Coordinates of C-alpha atoms in Angstrom, one line a residue:
Chain A
X1 CA 17.1 61.6 -57.2
X2 CA 20.9 59.8 -56.8
X3 CA 22.1 59.8 -60.6
X4 CA 24.7 56.8 -59.7
X5 CA 24.8 53.7 -57.6
X6 CA 28.2 55.8 -55.7
X7 CA 26.1 57.5 -53.5
X8 CA 24.2 54.6 -51.9
X9 CA 26.9 54.0 -49.1
X10 CA 26.1 50.8 -46.9
X11 CA 29.1 50.2 -44.8
X12 CA 31.9 53.2 -43.6
X13 CA 34.5 52.9 -41.5
X14 CA 37.7 55.9 -41.4
X15 CA 38.1 57.1 -45.4
X16 CA 36.9 53.6 -47.0
X17 CA 33.7 53.3 -47.9
X18 CA 30.9 50.5 -49.3
X19 CA 28.7 52.3 -51.8
X20 CA 26.3 50.0 -53.9
X21 CA 28.7 49.8 -57.1
X22 CA 31.4 47.9 -55.2
X23 CA 28.9 45.9 -53.7
X24 CA 27.3 44.9 -57.1
X25 CA 30.4 44.6 -58.9
X26 CA 31.8 42.2 -56.4
X27 CA 27.7 40.0 -56.2
X28 CA 28.1 39.8 -60.8
X29 CA 32.0 38.9 -60.0
X30 CA 30.9 36.2 -57.4
X31 CA 27.9 35.4 -59.7
X32 CA 30.2 34.4 -63.0
X33 CA 32.8 32.6 -61.3
X34 CA 30.5 30.5 -59.3
X35 CA 28.5 30.2 -62.5
X36 CA 31.6 29.4 -64.4
X37 CA 33.4 27.1 -61.7
X38 CA 30.1 24.5 -61.6
X39 CA 30.0 24.2 -65.3
X40 CA 33.7 23.7 -65.7
X41 CA 33.8 21.2 -63.3
X42 CA 33.0 18.2 -65.1
X43 CA 33.7 19.2 -68.5
X44 CA 32.8 16.3 -71.0
X45 CA 33.9 16.0 -74.8
X46 CA 32.5 13.3 -75.6
X47 CA 28.8 14.5 -77.2
X48 CA 26.8 11.8 -74.7
X49 CA 27.1 13.3 -71.6
X50 CA 27.8 17.3 -72.4
X51 CA 25.6 18.7 -70.2
X52 CA 23.1 21.6 -71.2
X53 CA 25.3 23.7 -69.4
X54 CA 28.6 23.2 -71.0
X55 CA 26.7 23.6 -74.3
X56 CA 25.6 27.1 -73.4
X57 CA 29.1 28.5 -72.6
X58 CA 30.4 26.8 -75.0
X59 CA 28.3 28.6 -77.3
X60 CA 29.3 31.7 -75.4
X61 CA 32.8 31.4 -76.0
X62 CA 32.6 30.3 -79.7
X63 CA 30.4 33.5 -80.9
X64 CA 32.5 35.5 -79.3
X65 CA 35.7 34.4 -80.9
X66 CA 34.4 34.0 -84.1
X67 CA 33.7 38.3 -83.2
X68 CA 37.1 38.6 -82.7
X69 CA 38.5 36.7 -85.8
X70 CA 36.4 38.0 -87.9
X71 CA 38.2 41.6 -86.4
X72 CA 41.5 40.3 -85.8
X73 CA 41.9 37.0 -87.7
X74 CA 46.1 36.4 -86.7
X75 CA 45.6 35.4 -83.0
X76 CA 42.4 35.3 -81.8
X77 CA 42.7 33.1 -78.7
X78 CA 45.2 35.7 -77.6
X79 CA 42.2 38.4 -76.8
X80 CA 39.6 36.2 -76.0
X81 CA 40.2 36.2 -71.8
X82 CA 40.2 40.1 -71.9
X83 CA 37.3 40.7 -74.4
X84 CA 35.4 38.2 -73.3
X85 CA 35.7 39.0 -69.6
X86 CA 34.9 42.5 -70.0
X87 CA 31.8 41.8 -73.0
X88 CA 30.0 39.4 -70.2
X89 CA 30.7 41.7 -67.4
X90 CA 29.2 44.5 -68.9
X91 CA 26.0 42.0 -70.6
X92 CA 25.5 40.4 -67.3
X93 CA 25.3 43.5 -65.3
X94 CA 23.0 45.0 -67.7
X95 CA 21.0 41.6 -67.8
X96 CA 20.4 41.3 -63.9
X97 CA 18.3 45.3 -64.1
X98 CA 15.6 42.6 -64.7
X99 CA 16.0 41.3 -61.0
X100 CA 13.8 43.9 -58.4
X101 CA 16.5 45.8 -56.5
X102 CA 19.4 45.4 -58.5
X103 CA 21.9 48.5 -59.2
X104 CA 23.8 48.1 -62.3
X105 CA 27.1 49.0 -61.6
X106 CA 28.4 50.3 -64.8
X107 CA 25.5 53.1 -63.9
X108 CA 28.3 55.0 -62.1
X109 CA 31.2 56.5 -63.9
X110 CA 33.9 54.7 -61.7
X111 CA 33.1 51.8 -63.0
X112 CA 33.3 52.6 -66.7
X113 CA 36.3 54.5 -66.0
X114 CA 38.3 51.6 -64.4
X115 CA 36.9 49.5 -67.6
X116 CA 38.3 52.2 -70.0
X117 CA 41.6 52.8 -68.4
X118 CA 41.8 49.0 -68.4
X119 CA 41.2 48.5 -72.6
X120 CA 43.8 51.7 -73.0
X121 CA 46.8 49.7 -70.9
X122 CA 45.9 46.9 -72.9
X123 CA 46.2 48.2 -75.9
X124 CA 49.5 49.2 -75.3
X125 CA 50.2 45.8 -73.4
X126 CA 49.4 43.7 -76.7
X127 CA 51.2 46.2 -78.9
X128 CA 54.7 45.9 -77.2
X129 CA 54.4 42.2 -76.9
X130 CA 53.8 42.1 -80.1
X131 CA 56.3 44.2 -81.6
X132 CA 58.7 45.1 -78.9
X133 CA 58.9 48.7 -77.2
X134 CA 61.0 50.7 -79.3
X135 CA 58.9 49.4 -82.5
X136 CA 55.5 50.5 -80.6
X137 CA 56.9 53.8 -79.2
X138 CA 57.8 54.3 -83.3
X139 CA 54.3 54.1 -84.4
X140 CA 53.6 57.6 -82.4
X141 CA 55.7 59.8 -84.7
X142 CA 54.6 58.3 -87.9
X143 CA 54.1 59.9 -91.0
X144 CA 55.9 62.7 -89.1
X145 CA 57.1 64.0 -85.6
X146 CA 54.8 66.3 -85.7
X147 CA 52.0 64.3 -85.3
X148 CA 52.8 62.7 -81.7
X149 CA 50.3 65.3 -79.9
X150 CA 47.5 64.2 -82.3
X151 CA 48.3 60.5 -81.5
X152 CA 48.5 60.9 -77.9
X153 CA 44.9 63.5 -77.9
X154 CA 43.2 60.7 -79.8
X155 CA 44.4 57.9 -77.3
X156 CA 43.3 60.0 -74.2
X157 CA 40.2 61.1 -76.1
X158 CA 39.0 57.9 -77.3
X159 CA 39.4 56.6 -73.6
X160 CA 37.3 59.2 -72.7
X161 CA 35.0 58.4 -75.0
X162 CA 34.7 54.4 -74.6
X163 CA 34.0 55.6 -70.5
X164 CA 31.3 58.0 -71.3
X165 CA 29.4 56.1 -73.3
X166 CA 28.8 53.6 -71.5
X167 CA 27.8 55.4 -68.3
X168 CA 25.7 57.5 -70.0
X169 CA 23.6 54.5 -71.9
X170 CA 23.3 53.1 -68.8
X171 CA 22.5 55.7 -66.5
X172 CA 20.0 57.5 -69.0
X173 CA 18.1 54.1 -69.2
X174 CA 17.4 53.7 -65.3
X175 CA 16.9 57.3 -65.4
X176 CA 14.6 57.4 -67.7
X177 CA 12.4 54.7 -66.3
X178 CA 12.6 56.4 -62.9
X179 CA 11.2 59.7 -64.3
X180 CA 8.5 58.0 -66.6
X181 CA 7.1 56.5 -63.4
X182 CA 6.2 59.3 -62.6
X183 CA 4.6 60.5 -65.7
X184 CA 2.9 57.4 -67.1
X185 CA 2.8 54.3 -64.6
X186 CA 3.2 50.4 -65.1
X187 CA 3.0 50.4 -68.9
X188 CA 5.2 53.0 -70.6
X189 CA 8.2 52.1 -68.3
X190 CA 7.6 48.6 -68.6
X191 CA 8.4 49.3 -72.4
X192 CA 11.4 51.1 -71.6
X193 CA 12.6 49.0 -69.6
X194 CA 12.6 45.9 -72.5
X195 CA 14.1 48.4 -74.9
X196 CA 16.7 49.1 -72.5
X197 CA 17.6 45.1 -71.9
X198 CA 18.1 45.9 -75.9
X199 CA 20.6 48.8 -75.2
X200 CA 22.5 47.5 -72.6
X201 CA 23.2 43.9 -74.7
X202 CA 23.8 46.6 -77.7
X203 CA 26.6 48.7 -75.6
X204 CA 28.4 45.8 -74.1
X205 CA 28.9 44.0 -78.2
X206 CA 29.9 48.2 -78.7
X207 CA 32.5 48.2 -75.3
X208 CA 33.8 44.6 -76.5
X209 CA 34.1 45.6 -80.4
X210 CA 36.2 49.0 -79.7
X211 CA 38.4 47.7 -77.4
X212 CA 39.6 45.1 -79.6
X213 CA 39.6 47.6 -82.8
X214 CA 41.4 49.2 -80.8
X215 CA 44.0 46.6 -80.0
X216 CA 44.2 45.3 -83.5
X217 CA 45.3 48.6 -84.7
X218 CA 47.8 48.6 -82.6
X219 CA 48.8 45.3 -83.0
X220 CA 48.4 45.4 -87.0
X221 CA 49.6 48.8 -88.3
X222 CA 53.2 47.9 -88.2
X223 CA 52.9 44.6 -89.7
X224 CA 50.6 46.0 -92.2
X225 CA 53.0 48.6 -93.2
X226 CA 55.9 46.5 -93.6
X227 CA 54.5 43.9 -96.0
X228 CA 53.4 47.2 -97.8
X229 CA 56.8 48.0 -98.0
X230 CA 58.0 44.7 -98.6
X231 CA 55.1 44.6 -101.5
X232 CA 56.8 48.0 -102.8
X233 CA 60.6 47.3 -102.8
X234 CA 59.6 43.3 -104.9
X235 CA 58.3 45.9 -107.5
Chain B
X1 CA 16.0 87.9 -58.7
X2 CA 18.9 86.4 -56.1
X3 CA 21.5 84.4 -57.2
X4 CA 19.3 81.1 -56.8
X5 CA 16.9 81.4 -58.8
X6 CA 19.3 83.1 -61.8
X7 CA 21.4 79.9 -61.4
X8 CA 18.2 77.6 -61.7
X9 CA 16.9 79.6 -64.4
X10 CA 19.9 79.3 -66.5
X11 CA 20.8 75.7 -65.6
X12 CA 17.4 74.2 -66.8
X13 CA 17.6 76.5 -69.8
X14 CA 21.3 75.6 -70.6
X15 CA 20.4 72.3 -70.0
X16 CA 17.2 72.1 -72.3
X17 CA 19.6 74.4 -75.5
X18 CA 22.4 71.3 -74.7
X19 CA 19.8 68.8 -75.2
X20 CA 18.2 70.4 -78.1
X21 CA 21.0 71.2 -80.0
X22 CA 22.8 69.0 -79.6
X23 CA 20.8 65.9 -80.7
X24 CA 20.7 67.8 -83.9
X25 CA 23.6 67.1 -85.4
X26 CA 23.8 62.9 -84.3
X27 CA 20.4 62.5 -85.6
X28 CA 21.3 63.3 -89.1
X29 CA 24.3 61.7 -88.7
X30 CA 23.1 58.7 -87.9
X31 CA 20.3 58.8 -90.8
X32 CA 22.8 59.4 -92.9
X33 CA 24.9 56.0 -91.7
X34 CA 22.3 54.0 -91.3
X35 CA 20.6 55.1 -95.1
X36 CA 23.7 54.3 -96.9
X37 CA 24.1 50.8 -94.6
X38 CA 20.8 49.9 -96.1
X39 CA 21.4 50.9 -99.5
X40 CA 24.9 48.8 -98.9
X41 CA 23.1 45.8 -98.2
X42 CA 20.6 45.9 -100.7
X43 CA 23.9 46.3 -103.3
X44 CA 25.6 43.6 -101.5
X45 CA 23.6 40.9 -99.2
X46 CA 26.2 39.0 -99.1
X47 CA 27.9 41.6 -97.1
X48 CA 25.8 42.1 -94.4
X49 CA 27.2 40.9 -91.6
X50 CA 30.5 43.2 -91.7
X51 CA 28.4 45.8 -92.7
X52 CA 26.0 45.9 -89.8
X53 CA 28.8 45.2 -87.8
X54 CA 31.1 48.8 -88.8
X55 CA 27.7 50.6 -88.8
X56 CA 26.9 49.7 -85.4
X57 CA 30.0 50.8 -84.3
X58 CA 29.5 53.9 -86.0
X59 CA 26.5 54.5 -84.7
X60 CA 28.2 54.0 -81.1
X61 CA 30.7 56.5 -82.4
X62 CA 28.0 59.2 -83.2
X63 CA 25.6 58.4 -80.7
X64 CA 28.5 58.8 -77.9
X65 CA 28.3 62.6 -78.9
X66 CA 24.5 63.1 -78.4
X67 CA 25.5 61.1 -74.8
X68 CA 28.0 63.8 -73.6
X69 CA 25.0 66.3 -74.4
X70 CA 22.7 64.1 -72.2
X71 CA 25.7 63.7 -69.4
X72 CA 26.0 67.5 -69.5
X73 CA 22.2 68.1 -69.3
X74 CA 21.6 65.6 -66.3
X75 CA 24.6 67.1 -64.3
X76 CA 23.3 70.7 -64.8
X77 CA 20.0 69.5 -63.7
X78 CA 20.6 67.0 -60.6
X79 CA 23.9 67.3 -59.4
X80 CA 24.2 71.4 -60.4
X81 CA 27.9 72.1 -58.5
X82 CA 27.6 76.2 -59.1
X83 CA 23.7 75.4 -57.5
X84 CA 24.9 73.3 -54.5
X85 CA 27.7 75.7 -54.0
X86 CA 25.4 78.6 -53.7
X87 CA 23.2 77.1 -51.3
X88 CA 25.7 76.0 -49.0
X89 CA 26.8 79.1 -48.7
X90 CA 24.0 81.0 -48.1
X91 CA 22.8 78.1 -45.4
X92 CA 20.5 76.6 -47.4

């Protein structure tokens, strides 16, 4: 039984393999881009002529921005494109499991590892943009130099955990449906598939919130400590 | 008993043990977390939003331990590297 869509290969030329993961990621990207482009072609700010699709997209964007603002109240709009893209990609790829023949690209470790590496890089980029290189790198040796290996270890392990969590959840869900089909056909797999939609959405939410928490920690750690020190100096 | 059957038997036993033992601790941890969160929501219903958000993040963290066990079990059963090595070496 193939456990990831990586092993389904459609086209091969030399060392270039076009497997199901890449193909379905492309389909997903095209779908998201074309739908967004079609909707945002005729944006209208007046209340009378607002299309229902614009309402849907506005609702999604406003909700995501609200969630980001709860975690990092200062500059929600800076992180909205990155976090929102990740959330929509994972959520739509899970929801499309309703379509027969769809392989969620997030059921492959390559996709989730790529997403987790994107988050790991974005944490450093946002931290450096906010504080400057020297000030950002200094937080690795805080409170003492002895903490350096632990900081590095925690960053590696959380990136690994981010990738493995999403991969394990999505992959096990599709595998579970396959196993249940052999044991108790028709009814029970249906229930599990409905449950899988919920799990997919929750995992998308968790992935987005966790990456936002990591970014917020990298951005805020210095400024909070500075304000604490200032507060102590005033006392 | 030849190598192939020993590897098959140990893989299945190891996968089962990994899943059984590995899901005990996350189950207890998640139960404790949910109990605490429900108690806190009952005390302060206004904070239900941020409490449930933190609860979800914590549950995902705890659950990932069980997911690691699941991934290892699935690798042992479906794509066992030792099994592949032995069967390819014996020409099977």
